[in-house]
Tab-separated table of C-alpha atoms in Angstrom:
chain	number	residue	atom	x	y	z
A	25	UNK	CA	43.445	-33.474	-15.824
A	26	UNK	CA	43.251	-29.759	-16.231
A	27	UNK	CA	39.599	-29.650	-17.845
A	28	UNK	CA	38.419	-31.542	-14.712
A	29	UNK	CA	40.077	-29.150	-12.318
A	30	UNK	CA	38.468	-26.211	-14.249
A	31	UNK	CA	35.259	-28.046	-14.112
A	32	UNK	CA	35.315	-28.568	-10.309
A	33	UNK	CA	36.376	-25.167	-9.732
A	34	UNK	CA	33.375	-23.747	-12.015
A	35	UNK	CA	30.978	-25.930	-10.299
A	36	UNK	CA	32.322	-24.908	-6.784
A	37	UNK	CA	31.975	-21.195	-7.768
A	38	UNK	CA	28.514	-21.676	-9.332
A	39	UNK	CA	27.299	-23.136	-5.930
A	40	UNK	CA	28.818	-20.417	-4.072
A	41	UNK	CA	26.972	-17.980	-6.333
A	42	UNK	CA	23.733	-19.762	-5.909
A	43	UNK	CA	24.148	-19.512	-2.080
A	44	UNK	CA	24.716	-15.793	-2.371
A	45	UNK	CA	21.857	-15.426	-4.655
A	46	UNK	CA	19.619	-17.422	-2.339
A	47	UNK	CA	20.634	-15.442	0.746
A	48	UNK	CA	20.039	-12.077	-1.178
A	49	UNK	CA	16.372	-13.377	-2.212
A	50	UNK	CA	15.624	-14.172	1.324
A	51	UNK	CA	16.968	-10.609	2.462
A	52	UNK	CA	14.519	-9.203	-0.101
A	53	UNK	CA	11.700	-11.234	1.089
A	54	UNK	CA	12.556	-10.441	4.688
A	55	UNK	CA	12.651	-6.743	3.992
A	56	UNK	CA	9.417	-6.620	2.027
A	57	UNK	CA	7.530	-8.863	4.351
A	58	UNK	CA	8.773	-6.476	7.653
A	59	UNK	CA	7.056	-3.522	6.147
A	60	UNK	CA	3.817	-2.787	7.813
A	61	UNK	CA	1.949	-1.361	4.915
A	62	UNK	CA	1.288	-3.072	1.799
A	63	UNK	CA	4.060	-2.958	-0.966
A	64	UNK	CA	3.681	-3.803	-4.625
A	65	UNK	CA	6.351	-4.062	-7.365
A	66	UNK	CA	4.975	-3.253	-10.897
A	67	UNK	CA	6.203	-3.434	-14.225
A	68	UNK	CA	5.854	-0.500	-16.809
A	69	UNK	CA	2.438	-1.978	-17.765
A	70	UNK	CA	1.019	-2.140	-14.218
A	71	UNK	CA	1.755	-6.034	-13.971
A	72	UNK	CA	2.361	-7.120	-10.398
A	73	UNK	CA	5.627	-8.686	-10.065
A	74	UNK	CA	5.946	-8.992	-6.236
A	75	UNK	CA	4.093	-8.028	-3.123
A	76	UNK	CA	4.707	-8.315	0.559
A	77	UNK	CA	2.722	-10.345	3.061
A	78	UNK	CA	0.773	-7.133	4.193
A	79	UNK	CA	-0.435	-6.711	1.010
A	80	UNK	CA	-1.711	-10.372	0.883
A	81	UNK	CA	-3.392	-9.667	4.299
A	82	UNK	CA	-4.999	-6.334	3.499
A	83	UNK	CA	-6.298	-7.263	-0.014
A	84	UNK	CA	-7.233	-10.918	0.901
A	85	UNK	CA	-5.259	-12.193	-2.195
A	86	UNK	CA	-2.498	-14.842	-2.065
A	87	UNK	CA	0.919	-13.949	-3.545
A	88	UNK	CA	0.467	-16.191	-6.385
A	89	UNK	CA	-2.998	-14.601	-7.087
A	90	UNK	CA	-1.293	-11.094	-6.848
A	91	UNK	CA	1.082	-12.074	-9.430
A	92	UNK	CA	-1.637	-12.759	-12.104
A	93	UNK	CA	-3.137	-9.237	-11.492
A	94	UNK	CA	-2.387	-5.757	-12.577
A	95	UNK	CA	-2.887	-2.440	-10.653
A	96	UNK	CA	-5.804	-1.773	-12.607
A	97	UNK	CA	-7.526	-4.943	-11.010
A	98	UNK	CA	-6.949	-3.340	-7.745
A	99	UNK	CA	-8.009	0.219	-8.861
A	100	UNK	CA	-10.538	-0.324	-11.556
A	101	UNK	CA	-10.972	3.768	-11.860
A	102	UNK	CA	-7.191	3.832	-12.975
A	103	UNK	CA	-7.158	4.465	-16.509
A	104	UNK	CA	-3.414	4.324	-17.285
A	105	UNK	CA	-0.295	4.343	-15.405
A	106	UNK	CA	2.711	6.726	-16.023
A	107	UNK	CA	6.157	5.882	-14.238
A	108	UNK	CA	7.507	9.256	-12.933
A	109	UNK	CA	10.096	9.485	-10.278
A	110	UNK	CA	8.045	9.680	-7.117
A	111	UNK	CA	4.265	9.959	-7.017
A	112	UNK	CA	1.774	10.369	-4.326
A	113	UNK	CA	-1.867	9.946	-4.841
A	114	UNK	CA	-5.115	9.393	-2.837
A	115	UNK	CA	-7.642	6.952	-4.286
A	116	UNK	CA	-9.698	4.101	-3.434
A	117	UNK	CA	-8.460	0.174	-4.032
A	118	UNK	CA	-10.328	-2.919	-4.201
A	119	UNK	CA	-10.052	-6.046	-1.752
A	120	UNK	CA	-10.536	-9.422	-3.452
A	121	UNK	CA	-14.162	-9.486	-2.105
A	122	UNK	CA	-14.972	-6.248	-4.003
A	123	UNK	CA	-14.993	-3.979	-0.959
A	124	UNK	CA	-13.412	-0.542	-1.602
A	125	UNK	CA	-11.268	1.371	0.856
A	126	UNK	CA	-9.508	4.781	0.756
A	127	UNK	CA	-5.672	4.629	0.378
A	128	UNK	CA	-2.625	6.761	-0.183
A	129	UNK	CA	-0.504	5.217	-2.542
A	130	UNK	CA	3.393	6.496	-2.739
A	131	UNK	CA	5.275	5.109	-5.544
A	132	UNK	CA	8.819	5.468	-7.038
A	133	UNK	CA	10.490	4.197	-10.228
A	134	UNK	CA	13.783	2.295	-10.033
A	135	UNK	CA	15.896	0.282	-12.546
A	136	UNK	CA	16.230	-3.426	-12.127
A	137	UNK	CA	18.712	-4.209	-14.619
A	138	UNK	CA	17.682	-2.780	-17.859
A	139	UNK	CA	13.776	-2.961	-16.742
A	140	UNK	CA	12.235	0.361	-15.088
A	141	UNK	CA	9.972	-0.839	-12.410
A	142	UNK	CA	7.624	0.658	-9.834
A	143	UNK	CA	7.524	0.153	-6.250
A	144	UNK	CA	4.371	1.321	-4.546
A	145	UNK	CA	3.577	1.695	-0.879
A	146	UNK	CA	-0.048	1.900	-0.039
A	147	UNK	CA	-1.387	3.273	3.193
A	148	UNK	CA	-4.871	2.094	4.053
A	149	UNK	CA	-6.849	5.494	5.251
A	150	UNK	CA	-9.794	3.525	6.459
A	151	UNK	CA	-8.878	4.314	10.412
A	152	UNK	CA	-7.977	7.999	9.443
A	153	UNK	CA	-11.235	8.660	7.596
A	154	UNK	CA	-13.479	6.992	10.429
A	155	UNK	CA	-11.732	9.164	13.052
A	156	UNK	CA	-12.120	12.206	10.926
A	157	UNK	CA	-15.833	11.284	10.572
A	158	UNK	CA	-16.200	10.763	14.240
A	159	UNK	CA	-14.409	14.206	14.699
A	160	UNK	CA	-17.041	16.076	12.536
A	161	UNK	CA	-19.689	14.239	14.140
A	162	UNK	CA	-18.600	15.426	17.430
A	163	UNK	CA	-18.042	18.830	16.489
A	164	UNK	CA	-21.758	19.043	14.790
A	165	UNK	CA	-23.207	17.558	18.208
A	166	UNK	CA	-21.275	20.479	20.082
A	167	UNK	CA	-22.487	23.172	17.565
A	168	UNK	CA	-25.967	22.051	17.933
A	169	UNK	CA	-25.922	21.954	21.653
A	170	UNK	CA	-24.336	25.377	21.580
A	171	UNK	CA	-27.467	26.815	19.531
A	172	UNK	CA	-29.945	25.026	21.804
A	173	UNK	CA	-28.279	26.721	24.809
A	174	UNK	CA	-28.448	30.136	23.286
A	175	UNK	CA	-32.028	29.590	22.026
A	176	UNK	CA	-32.891	28.342	25.702
A	177	UNK	CA	-31.198	31.657	27.153
A	178	UNK	CA	-32.821	33.756	24.666
A	179	UNK	CA	-36.498	32.128	25.752
A	180	UNK	CA	-35.930	32.924	29.436
A	181	UNK	CA	-37.740	36.251	30.390
A	182	UNK	CA	-36.137	36.372	33.828
A	183	UNK	CA	-32.733	37.361	34.825
A	184	UNK	CA	-30.085	34.313	35.073
A	185	UNK	CA	-26.640	34.132	36.450
A	186	UNK	CA	-24.164	31.260	35.494
């Protein structure tokens, strides 16, 4: 009958749409997980809606645990969140084990249907800060060695050629 044919076509079309939706979801997951920095997708209240695999590794939470958190759990010093267009801030975040680490967070608002969401890219600055501290330490040591050398030269009462 015509109704049976229409139902069969609708079922076939629904199956095709489901395959397309699954492919898009896999692509979305693959792109997120291929990114080497942590990514978080947040709603306007700071609730975490999705994260990539790198975020799980850096923070120590499973994806399921992340979905029960807000951005305020990762950054307890954050008082409120305002969704602007593009924002970049240096702050500290907290891992699951309680350790804090310096980060730069770049965020951007976008629309997902009728909802305005925020995607945040987190860059762990621990290594950069460690290198900066090493360079400062080396510069201090070089300055001290230079001062000691000048003191030594000033203390010598004979001629000296270098």
